[in-house]
Amino acid sequence: MIDEAFNRQKILPEEERRNRNPPPLFDGSFRWFRSPNIIDLWHYRSEEEKRRIVDLVWRRRLGQ
């Protein structure tokens, strides 16, 4: 939880980042939402789903 509080101080909320021109591409890094009604589904995914998503992101980064 300490890391999340630190990240919230240093990283803009997603709602503000989306308004930038051009909007940043999501690269799988930490992000947070100012809106209280947003649920971070990453906490509810199974380990198998998390591995599949991370593998997909790395394959795209490596151009495979």
CSV table of C-alpha atoms in Angstrom, one decimal:
chain,number,residue,atom,x,y,z
A,1,MET,CA,0.0,0.0,0.0
A,2,ILE,CA,2.9,2.3,0.6
A,3,ASP,CA,4.1,1.9,-3.0
A,4,GLU,CA,0.6,2.8,-4.2
A,5,ALA,CA,0.5,6.0,-2.1
A,6,PHE,CA,3.9,7.0,-3.5
A,7,ASN,CA,2.9,6.3,-7.1
A,8,ARG,CA,-0.3,8.3,-6.6
A,9,GLN,CA,1.9,11.3,-5.6
A,10,LYS,CA,4.2,11.0,-8.7
A,11,ILE,CA,1.8,9.7,-11.4
A,12,LEU,CA,-1.1,11.7,-12.9
A,13,PRO,CA,-4.5,9.9,-12.6
A,14,GLU,CA,-5.7,8.2,-15.8
A,15,GLU,CA,-8.5,10.8,-16.3
A,16,GLU,CA,-6.0,13.6,-16.6
A,17,ARG,CA,-3.5,11.6,-18.7
A,18,ARG,CA,-6.2,10.8,-21.3
A,19,ASN,CA,-6.8,14.5,-21.9
A,20,ARG,CA,-3.2,15.0,-23.1
A,21,ASN,CA,-2.5,15.4,-26.7
A,22,PRO,CA,-1.6,12.8,-27.9
A,23,PRO,CA,-2.9,10.5,-25.2
A,24,PRO,CA,-0.3,8.1,-23.8
A,25,LEU,CA,-0.4,4.5,-24.8
A,26,PHE,CA,-1.0,2.1,-21.9
A,27,ASP,CA,2.1,0.0,-21.4
A,28,GLY,CA,1.1,-2.1,-18.5
A,29,SER,CA,2.6,0.2,-15.9
A,30,PHE,CA,1.0,1.5,-12.8
A,31,ARG,CA,-2.0,3.7,-13.3
A,32,TRP,CA,-4.8,4.9,-11.0
A,33,PHE,CA,-8.2,6.6,-11.4
A,34,ARG,CA,-9.5,9.6,-9.5
A,35,SER,CA,-13.0,8.3,-9.9
A,36,PRO,CA,-14.1,6.1,-6.9
A,37,ASN,CA,-16.3,3.8,-9.1
A,38,ILE,CA,-13.4,2.3,-11.1
A,39,ILE,CA,-12.5,-1.3,-10.1
A,40,ASP,CA,-9.0,-2.6,-10.8
A,41,LEU,CA,-9.7,-6.0,-12.3
A,42,TRP,CA,-6.0,-7.0,-12.1
A,43,HIS,CA,-6.6,-7.8,-8.4
A,44,TYR,CA,-9.4,-10.2,-9.3
A,45,ARG,CA,-7.7,-12.1,-12.2
A,46,SER,CA,-6.3,-15.6,-11.7
A,47,GLU,CA,-2.5,-16.2,-11.9
A,48,GLU,CA,-3.0,-18.0,-15.2
A,49,GLU,CA,-4.9,-14.9,-16.6
A,50,LYS,CA,-2.1,-12.6,-15.4
A,51,ARG,CA,0.6,-14.7,-17.0
A,52,ARG,CA,-1.3,-14.8,-20.3
A,53,ILE,CA,-1.7,-11.0,-20.3
A,54,VAL,CA,1.9,-10.3,-19.4
A,55,ASP,CA,3.1,-12.7,-22.1
A,56,LEU,CA,0.9,-10.9,-24.7
A,57,VAL,CA,2.2,-7.5,-23.7
A,58,TRP,CA,5.8,-8.7,-23.9
A,59,ARG,CA,5.3,-10.3,-27.3
A,60,ARG,CA,3.8,-7.1,-28.6
A,61,ARG,CA,6.8,-5.1,-27.3
A,62,LEU,CA,9.3,-7.5,-28.8
A,63,GLY,CA,7.4,-7.4,-32.1
A,64,GLN,CA,6.6,-11.1,-32.2
